[in-house]
Amino acid sequence: MIFQIEEVSLYIHFPKNNIKETIIMKNTILLLNSLWLFGLVACQPKPVASLSECPVVNIRSALQEEAPISMKEDVESIEYVPLETTDSCLISNLMNLQVTADYMFMYNGKTEEVLQFNREGKFIRKIGCQGNGPGEYGMITDLAVDDTNKELSLFQYGGDALVYSYDGTFLRNDTTVKQAGGMYVFPDGKRALKGLVIKPFQQAPWAGALQQPNGSLQECKALFPSGLSRDVCFMKEICFSPSDERVLVFTACNDTVSAISNNGIEPAYVLKRENPVEYYMDIANINKFGDKTVETDQVIGLYDLFESSHYLYLRLYKGDVLFIQRFDKKTGELKSQRIPKDYLECSNSIPGSNIIGIDNDIDGGIPFWPEYALADGERAQVVNADILSSLREKGYLKEAPAALNVVDDANPVVILYKFKK
């Protein structure tokens, strides 16, 4: 059974031992009402006339048969960029990465600093700082780049996005994205916005939106399912995955993946998870938050996804087992592969700085799962010395590229993937 709701929502599941979940008091949820009403008035969803024409990805049935997935079929080239390590730019917990034609910008969660490197990995500067003054930021949710105008945006919880030039100069507050937790800029200046998720009374009324260059919303996709009482609506996270020409948006209380392009928002894929009907409603209900009966061993959930020119990649879980699936957009072929336990044990967390993916059969490097989007459909992955050491202790990386031979306490290595067109 495919459970389809016109309003789409999702959260990304994290391993239970990596996250401390806090139940929000129910009286704070009542503040959702005004946001909900705003969303209904300003963001009426467009008719989903093409939903029946979407490619259907038979996730559950594919889990029963495993087929090796080869990087050689999709990846054209790999570039390794070790980041310079100095006392001024030590990275211990990379939370976000943005790569442009000339620079790499990253957010180090432990020190709460935004760092700038060039494409060769040389440290350039720190961007802004924490504080309450002009150009100073609080808790950052995401970074976004506009390479056409050479601008970097820092998104923060409960405040305006801060815009800096590539030379580190603070330019302005962007007051048009208060309800956004992230952004992707199209070449024509339109922007795909990711809904902000932190607490019920601060959530955006939409999961994703298309914004005009002048700051007005052209279209948006609602966050919560139909029929759920407004005073209990809550969603932990939104999957927001840019590719070459569009951004995929997915939320757990629906099986439909939507795509934001500069033309609008439309359905892109239907993920046939075939979860129990009540799951789709319960996953967005604050009263069910943390309830172990919502996600059972039979529920199929999605950590994240991305697409290349030829394939849609999914990272899934069913109970305590993780899988990678790859859907051929032209032929409809779906391959599914279980992720080895060794990879899980070597990774620090999901998402970010992890190697929970498929085998690298091109050059013997780290397992493949490029989390970050670059321009022109390329993607990036980050690996640190701890993970590399753990992999070697388990017998991997015996013939790895020289760029992965980093010393302890060295900054991470950024891995750039170029896909076949």
Short mmCIF file of C-alpha atoms in Angstrom, two decimals:
data_model
loop_
_atom_site.label_atom_id
_atom_site.label_comp_id
_atom_site.label_asym_id
_atom_site.label_seq_id
_atom_site.Cartn_x
_atom_site.Cartn_y
_atom_site.Cartn_z
CA MET A 1 0.00 0.00 0.00
CA ILE A 2 1.32 3.44 -0.91
CA PHE A 3 0.26 6.05 1.61
CA GLN A 4 0.05 9.37 -0.18
CA ILE A 5 -0.82 12.68 1.43
CA GLU A 6 -0.85 15.93 -0.44
CA GLU A 7 1.00 17.70 2.37
CA VAL A 8 4.39 16.05 2.71
CA SER A 9 6.67 15.64 5.76
CA LEU A 10 9.70 13.65 7.01
CA TYR A 11 12.32 13.27 9.59
CA ILE A 12 15.77 11.75 9.30
CA HIS A 13 16.28 8.95 11.82
CA PHE A 14 19.49 8.99 13.82
CA PRO A 15 20.97 6.03 15.71
CA LYS A 16 19.56 6.05 19.21
CA ASN A 17 22.98 6.07 20.82
CA ASN A 18 23.96 9.24 18.97
CA ILE A 19 21.06 11.50 19.90
CA LYS A 20 19.41 12.53 23.16
CA GLU A 21 15.75 13.12 22.40
CA THR A 22 13.91 15.66 24.53
CA ILE A 23 10.15 15.68 24.77
CA ILE A 24 8.74 19.18 24.33
CA MET A 25 6.02 20.13 26.80
CA LYS A 26 2.63 19.97 25.16
CA ASN A 27 1.61 23.48 26.13
CA THR A 28 4.33 24.92 23.84
CA ILE A 29 2.80 23.12 20.88
CA LEU A 30 -0.31 25.25 21.00
CA LEU A 31 1.78 28.04 19.54
CA LEU A 32 1.82 26.09 16.28
CA ASN A 33 -1.67 27.29 15.49
CA SER A 34 -0.69 30.65 14.07
CA LEU A 35 2.07 29.11 11.98
CA TRP A 36 -0.30 26.48 10.69
CA LEU A 37 -2.89 29.05 9.66
CA PHE A 38 -0.22 31.13 7.96
CA GLY A 39 0.89 28.08 6.00
CA LEU A 40 -2.65 27.32 4.84
CA VAL A 41 -3.22 30.87 3.66
CA ALA A 42 0.14 31.63 2.07
CA CYS A 43 1.18 28.21 0.81
CA GLN A 44 -1.69 26.30 -0.70
CA PRO A 45 -0.24 23.18 -2.36
CA LYS A 46 -0.58 22.87 -6.13
CA PRO A 47 -2.72 20.05 -7.58
CA VAL A 48 -0.72 16.83 -7.76
CA ALA A 49 -1.82 15.89 -11.26
CA SER A 50 1.42 14.09 -12.10
CA LEU A 51 1.67 11.95 -8.93
CA SER A 52 0.48 8.84 -10.77
CA GLU A 53 3.23 9.37 -13.33
CA CYS A 54 6.04 9.43 -10.74
CA PRO A 55 8.58 6.60 -10.80
CA VAL A 56 7.74 4.07 -8.07
CA VAL A 57 10.70 2.76 -6.08
CA ASN A 58 9.78 -0.66 -4.63
CA ILE A 59 11.91 -0.32 -1.53
CA ARG A 60 10.48 -3.10 0.61
CA SER A 61 10.54 -5.81 -2.04
CA ALA A 62 14.12 -4.89 -3.02
CA LEU A 63 15.37 -5.44 0.54
CA GLN A 64 14.75 -9.17 0.10
CA GLU A 65 17.37 -9.52 -2.63
CA GLU A 66 20.86 -8.03 -2.51
CA ALA A 67 22.78 -7.00 -5.63
CA PRO A 68 26.24 -5.36 -5.58
CA ILE A 69 26.23 -1.66 -6.42
CA SER A 70 29.29 -0.44 -8.33
CA MET A 71 30.61 3.12 -8.21
CA LYS A 72 32.20 2.53 -11.62
CA GLU A 73 28.77 2.70 -13.24
CA ASP A 74 28.19 6.30 -12.12
CA VAL A 75 31.34 8.03 -10.84
CA GLU A 76 33.62 9.57 -13.45
CA SER A 77 36.43 10.85 -11.22
CA ILE A 78 37.46 11.38 -7.59
CA GLU A 79 39.54 14.24 -6.17
CA TYR A 80 41.05 14.23 -2.67
CA VAL A 81 41.71 17.53 -0.88
CA PRO A 82 43.44 17.31 2.54
CA LEU A 83 42.64 20.42 4.57
CA GLU A 84 45.51 22.41 6.00
CA THR A 85 45.94 21.88 9.74
CA THR A 86 46.97 24.82 11.92
CA ASP A 87 46.04 26.07 15.38
CA SER A 88 43.73 28.62 13.72
CA CYS A 89 41.58 26.10 11.85
CA LEU A 90 41.35 22.84 13.79
CA ILE A 91 38.20 20.94 12.80
CA SER A 92 36.82 18.44 15.28
CA ASN A 93 33.14 18.20 14.38
CA LEU A 94 32.33 19.29 10.85
CA MET A 95 28.60 19.96 10.60
CA ASN A 96 28.24 21.51 7.15
CA LEU A 97 30.25 21.94 3.97
CA GLN A 98 29.72 24.19 0.95
CA VAL A 99 32.07 24.04 -2.05
CA THR A 100 32.22 26.70 -4.78
CA ALA A 101 34.41 27.09 -7.85
CA ASP A 102 37.19 28.62 -5.72
CA TYR A 103 36.47 27.99 -2.04
CA MET A 104 35.24 25.58 0.60
CA PHE A 105 33.22 26.88 3.56
CA MET A 106 32.57 24.69 6.59
CA TYR A 107 30.95 24.91 9.99
CA ASN A 108 32.85 23.34 12.89
CA GLY A 109 30.21 22.42 15.44
CA LYS A 110 32.50 21.98 18.45
CA THR A 111 34.09 25.44 18.23
CA GLU A 112 31.02 26.97 16.52
CA GLU A 113 33.18 28.62 13.89
CA VAL A 114 32.73 29.07 10.14
CA LEU A 115 36.00 28.43 8.30
CA GLN A 116 37.03 29.20 4.73
CA PHE A 117 39.57 27.20 2.70
CA ASN A 118 40.51 27.42 -0.96
CA ARG A 119 39.90 24.50 -3.33
CA GLU A 120 43.42 23.20 -2.68
CA GLY A 121 42.69 22.95 1.06
CA LYS A 122 44.67 25.98 2.25
CA PHE A 123 43.09 27.84 5.17
CA ILE A 124 41.99 31.38 4.29
CA ARG A 125 40.05 32.86 7.21
CA LYS A 126 37.28 32.57 9.78
CA ILE A 127 33.94 34.07 8.77
CA GLY A 128 32.17 36.13 11.44
CA CYS A 129 31.91 35.02 15.06
CA GLN A 130 29.38 34.16 17.72
CA GLY A 131 27.67 37.00 19.56
CA ASN A 132 24.73 39.38 19.53
CA GLY A 133 26.17 42.24 17.51
CA PRO A 134 25.85 43.07 13.78
CA GLY A 135 27.18 40.19 11.70
CA GLU A 136 27.48 37.90 14.73
CA TYR A 137 25.57 34.65 14.86
CA GLY A 138 23.97 32.28 17.35
CA MET A 139 23.43 28.56 16.77
CA ILE A 140 23.93 27.81 13.07
CA THR A 141 21.61 25.42 11.23
CA ASP A 142 23.15 25.50 7.75
CA LEU A 143 25.38 27.29 5.27
CA ALA A 144 24.44 28.24 1.71
CA VAL A 145 26.40 29.77 -1.16
CA ASP A 146 25.40 31.99 -4.06
CA ASP A 147 28.38 31.59 -6.39
CA THR A 148 26.94 33.99 -8.95
CA ASN A 149 26.99 36.89 -6.48
CA LYS A 150 29.88 35.47 -4.41
CA GLU A 151 27.85 35.43 -1.19
CA LEU A 152 27.76 33.06 1.78
CA SER A 153 24.62 32.82 3.94
CA LEU A 154 24.68 31.57 7.54
CA PHE A 155 21.32 30.25 8.72
CA GLN A 156 20.68 30.30 12.45
CA TYR A 157 17.93 29.17 14.81
CA GLY A 158 15.30 31.81 15.47
CA GLY A 159 16.90 34.66 13.55
CA ASP A 160 17.72 36.18 10.17
CA ALA A 161 20.22 34.56 7.87
CA LEU A 162 23.50 36.51 7.85
CA VAL A 163 25.03 37.24 4.45
CA TYR A 164 28.79 37.66 3.94
CA SER A 165 30.91 38.24 0.87
CA TYR A 166 33.50 35.63 -0.05
CA ASP A 167 36.19 37.91 1.40
CA GLY A 168 34.57 37.61 4.84
CA THR A 169 32.84 41.02 4.90
CA PHE A 170 29.44 41.10 6.58
CA LEU A 171 26.91 42.46 4.08
CA ARG A 172 23.39 42.30 5.53
CA ASN A 173 20.70 40.42 7.41
CA ASP A 174 18.36 38.47 5.13
CA THR A 175 14.96 39.02 6.74
CA THR A 176 13.09 37.03 4.06
CA VAL A 177 14.20 33.58 5.32
CA LYS A 178 13.28 33.62 9.02
CA GLN A 179 11.33 30.37 8.65
CA ALA A 180 14.07 28.62 6.67
CA GLY A 181 16.73 26.33 8.05
CA GLY A 182 18.72 26.13 4.82
CA MET A 183 18.80 27.18 1.17
CA TYR A 184 19.94 26.28 -2.33
CA VAL A 185 20.37 29.06 -4.94
CA PHE A 186 19.48 28.39 -8.58
CA PRO A 187 21.43 30.11 -11.38
CA ASP A 188 18.48 32.42 -12.13
CA GLY A 189 18.49 33.77 -8.56
CA LYS A 190 15.47 31.84 -7.29
CA ARG A 191 16.04 29.93 -4.07
CA ALA A 192 14.86 26.60 -2.73
CA LEU A 193 14.27 26.92 1.04
CA LYS A 194 14.34 24.19 3.65
CA GLY A 195 11.81 24.53 6.46
CA LEU A 196 13.26 25.31 9.88
CA VAL A 197 12.85 22.55 12.45
CA ILE A 198 13.85 23.04 16.08
CA LYS A 199 10.79 23.08 18.37
CA PRO A 200 7.08 23.00 17.57
CA PHE A 201 6.54 26.68 18.20
CA GLN A 202 9.45 27.61 15.91
CA GLN A 203 8.81 25.29 12.98
CA ALA A 204 8.07 26.67 9.54
CA PRO A 205 4.60 25.82 8.20
CA TRP A 206 6.23 24.21 5.14
CA ALA A 207 8.87 21.57 4.48
CA GLY A 208 10.23 23.28 1.37
CA ALA A 209 9.52 26.43 -0.60
CA LEU A 210 10.50 28.21 -3.80
CA GLN A 211 11.42 31.85 -3.26
CA GLN A 212 11.61 34.59 -5.88
CA PRO A 213 14.77 36.75 -6.05
CA ASN A 214 12.77 39.59 -4.47
CA GLY A 215 12.11 37.46 -1.35
CA SER A 216 8.47 36.54 -1.98
CA LEU A 217 7.39 32.90 -1.80
CA GLN A 218 6.31 31.53 -5.18
CA GLU A 219 5.24 28.11 -3.94
CA CYS A 220 5.69 25.80 -0.96
CA LYS A 221 5.06 22.26 0.22
CA ALA A 222 3.23 21.86 3.52
CA LEU A 223 4.89 20.14 6.46
CA PHE A 224 2.24 18.06 8.20
CA PRO A 225 -0.24 15.40 7.00
CA SER A 226 -3.93 16.02 6.45
CA GLY A 227 -6.21 15.01 9.31
CA LEU A 228 -3.70 15.46 12.13
CA SER A 229 -4.84 17.82 14.88
CA ARG A 230 -2.88 21.07 14.74
CA ASP A 231 -2.04 21.08 18.46
CA VAL A 232 -0.04 17.82 18.24
CA CYS A 233 1.89 18.38 14.99
CA PHE A 234 5.64 17.99 15.28
CA MET A 235 8.39 16.93 12.85
CA LYS A 236 11.98 16.25 13.82
CA GLU A 237 13.79 16.83 10.54
CA ILE A 238 13.43 17.45 6.82
CA CYS A 239 15.47 15.76 4.12
CA PHE A 240 16.66 18.48 1.71
CA SER A 241 19.00 17.26 -1.04
CA PRO A 242 20.17 19.56 -3.87
CA SER A 243 21.38 18.09 -7.16
CA ASP A 244 22.19 19.64 -10.52
CA GLU A 245 18.90 21.31 -11.42
CA ARG A 246 16.56 20.64 -8.49
CA VAL A 247 16.28 19.94 -4.77
CA LEU A 248 14.64 16.78 -3.45
CA VAL A 249 12.50 17.20 -0.32
CA PHE A 250 11.18 14.28 1.72
CA THR A 251 9.40 13.88 5.05
CA ALA A 252 8.63 10.68 6.98
CA CYS A 253 4.83 10.98 7.11
CA ASN A 254 4.55 10.48 3.35
CA ASP A 255 6.03 8.21 0.68
CA THR A 256 6.29 10.94 -1.95
CA VAL A 257 9.57 12.72 -2.69
CA SER A 258 8.98 16.24 -3.99
CA ALA A 259 11.32 18.22 -6.23
CA ILE A 260 11.86 21.99 -6.06
CA SER A 261 13.13 23.51 -9.30
CA ASN A 262 13.14 27.08 -10.54
CA ASN A 263 9.81 26.29 -12.22
CA GLY A 264 7.98 25.16 -9.09
CA ILE A 265 7.40 22.13 -6.85
CA GLU A 266 6.18 18.78 -8.12
CA PRO A 267 6.29 15.08 -7.15
CA ALA A 268 9.51 13.34 -8.19
CA TYR A 269 9.39 9.77 -6.80
CA VAL A 270 7.10 7.52 -4.79
CA LEU A 271 9.02 5.41 -2.27
CA LYS A 272 7.03 2.22 -1.77
CA ARG A 273 7.93 1.55 1.86
CA GLU A 274 4.57 -0.10 2.68
CA ASN A 275 4.73 0.86 6.34
CA PRO A 276 1.64 0.45 8.57
CA VAL A 277 -0.96 3.12 7.81
CA GLU A 278 -0.89 4.51 11.36
CA TYR A 279 2.88 5.08 11.15
CA TYR A 280 2.51 7.96 8.73
CA MET A 281 0.25 9.85 11.12
CA ASP A 282 2.00 8.87 14.35
CA ILE A 283 5.44 9.96 13.17
CA ALA A 284 4.23 13.59 13.05
CA ASN A 285 2.40 13.45 16.39
CA ILE A 286 4.19 15.03 19.37
CA ASN A 287 2.33 12.65 21.69
CA LYS A 288 4.07 9.77 19.91
CA PHE A 289 7.52 11.39 19.94
CA GLY A 290 9.96 8.84 21.34
CA ASP A 291 7.31 6.13 21.45
CA LYS A 292 8.96 2.83 20.56
CA THR A 293 5.72 1.51 19.08
CA VAL A 294 5.91 4.02 16.20
CA GLU A 295 9.12 2.67 14.67
CA THR A 296 9.14 -1.09 14.99
CA ASP A 297 11.52 -3.59 13.41
CA GLN A 298 9.16 -3.77 10.42
CA VAL A 299 9.16 -0.05 9.66
CA ILE A 300 11.37 1.14 6.81
CA GLY A 301 12.81 4.60 7.40
CA LEU A 302 15.04 6.89 5.40
CA TYR A 303 18.23 8.53 6.68
CA ASP A 304 18.93 10.56 3.54
CA LEU A 305 18.96 10.47 -0.25
CA PHE A 306 20.56 12.13 -3.26
CA GLU A 307 20.46 11.82 -7.02
CA SER A 308 22.95 11.97 -9.87
CA SER A 309 22.13 12.34 -13.56
CA HIS A 310 21.41 8.62 -13.86
CA TYR A 311 20.47 7.33 -10.40
CA LEU A 312 18.56 8.01 -7.19
CA TYR A 313 20.49 6.84 -4.10
CA LEU A 314 18.73 6.00 -0.82
CA ARG A 315 20.20 5.23 2.59
CA LEU A 316 17.58 3.26 4.54
CA TYR A 317 17.05 1.42 7.79
CA LYS A 318 14.78 -1.45 8.80
CA GLY A 319 15.11 -2.13 12.49
CA ASP A 320 18.83 -2.06 13.30
CA VAL A 321 19.94 -2.95 9.75
CA LEU A 322 21.03 -0.31 7.22
CA PHE A 323 20.85 -0.53 3.44
CA ILE A 324 21.88 1.43 0.36
CA GLN A 325 19.53 1.32 -2.61
CA ARG A 326 20.15 2.71 -6.09
CA PHE A 327 17.31 3.35 -8.53
CA ASP A 328 18.06 3.67 -12.24
CA LYS A 329 16.01 6.66 -13.41
CA LYS A 330 15.97 5.46 -17.03
CA THR A 331 15.35 1.70 -16.72
CA GLY A 332 13.67 1.52 -13.30
CA GLU A 333 16.17 -1.09 -12.08
CA LEU A 334 16.53 -1.05 -8.29
CA LYS A 335 19.55 -2.53 -6.53
CA SER A 336 19.76 -2.99 -2.77
CA GLN A 337 22.82 -3.68 -0.65
CA ARG A 338 23.22 -4.19 3.08
CA ILE A 339 25.80 -1.94 4.77
CA PRO A 340 28.49 -3.96 6.60
CA LYS A 341 28.56 -3.65 10.38
CA ASP A 342 32.24 -2.70 10.15
CA TYR A 343 31.29 0.54 8.43
CA LEU A 344 28.78 1.41 11.14
CA GLU A 345 31.29 0.70 13.88
CA CYS A 346 33.91 2.91 12.21
CA SER A 347 31.60 5.89 11.78
CA ASN A 348 31.11 8.57 14.38
CA SER A 349 27.57 9.59 13.50
CA ILE A 350 24.90 9.93 10.86
CA PRO A 351 24.88 12.27 9.06
CA GLY A 352 28.27 13.99 8.79
CA SER A 353 31.86 12.75 8.54
CA ASN A 354 30.72 9.16 8.03
CA ILE A 355 31.49 6.26 5.74
CA ILE A 356 28.26 4.30 6.02
CA GLY A 357 27.95 3.56 2.31
CA ILE A 358 28.95 1.12 -0.45
CA ASP A 359 32.37 -0.24 -1.31
CA ASN A 360 34.69 1.99 -3.32
CA ASP A 361 35.55 -0.24 -6.27
CA ILE A 362 37.33 2.53 -8.20
CA ASP A 363 40.49 3.31 -6.24
CA GLY A 364 40.18 1.43 -2.93
CA GLY A 365 39.26 4.56 -0.97
CA ILE A 366 36.67 4.93 1.78
CA PRO A 367 33.10 3.58 1.45
CA PHE A 368 31.04 5.80 -0.82
CA TRP A 369 28.28 8.09 0.46
CA PRO A 370 28.81 11.73 -0.61
CA GLU A 371 26.57 13.73 1.69
CA TYR A 372 27.20 17.26 0.43
CA ALA A 373 26.03 18.82 -2.86
CA LEU A 374 28.33 20.88 -5.09
CA ALA A 375 27.69 22.86 -8.25
CA ASP A 376 27.07 21.07 -11.57
CA GLY A 377 25.77 17.92 -9.91
CA GLU A 378 29.03 17.01 -8.17
CA ARG A 379 29.06 15.88 -4.55
CA ALA A 380 31.45 15.81 -1.61
CA GLN A 381 32.26 13.52 1.29
CA VAL A 382 34.40 14.20 4.34
CA VAL A 383 36.56 11.74 6.27
CA ASN A 384 38.69 12.37 9.37
CA ALA A 385 41.76 10.68 10.81
CA ASP A 386 39.78 8.75 13.43
CA ILE A 387 37.60 7.05 10.84
CA LEU A 388 40.57 6.29 8.62
CA SER A 389 42.39 4.73 11.56
CA SER A 390 39.33 2.64 12.48
CA LEU A 391 38.99 1.34 8.93
CA ARG A 392 42.65 0.35 8.81
CA GLU A 393 42.36 -1.47 12.14
CA LYS A 394 39.60 -3.58 10.59
CA GLY A 395 41.72 -4.41 7.54
CA TYR A 396 40.46 -1.86 5.02
CA LEU A 397 42.28 0.79 2.93
CA LYS A 398 45.31 -1.42 2.22
CA GLU A 399 45.68 0.17 -1.21
CA ALA A 400 44.04 3.53 -0.49
CA PRO A 401 45.07 6.75 -2.29
CA ALA A 402 48.05 8.52 -0.71
CA ALA A 403 45.90 11.54 0.20
CA LEU A 404 44.19 9.38 2.85
CA ASN A 405 47.44 8.75 4.70
CA VAL A 406 46.85 11.53 7.21
CA VAL A 407 48.39 11.76 10.66
CA ASP A 408 46.45 11.78 13.92
CA ASP A 409 44.92 15.17 14.80
CA ALA A 410 45.10 16.28 11.17
CA ASN A 411 42.15 18.10 9.67
CA PRO A 412 39.71 16.06 7.54
CA VAL A 413 40.09 15.17 3.89
CA VAL A 414 37.41 16.44 1.51
CA ILE A 415 36.57 13.99 -1.29
CA LEU A 416 34.99 15.42 -4.45
CA TYR A 417 33.04 13.15 -6.79
CA LYS A 418 32.28 13.96 -10.41
CA PHE A 419 29.46 11.89 -11.92
CA LYS A 420 28.98 10.67 -15.45
CA LYS A 421 26.59 12.77 -17.50
#
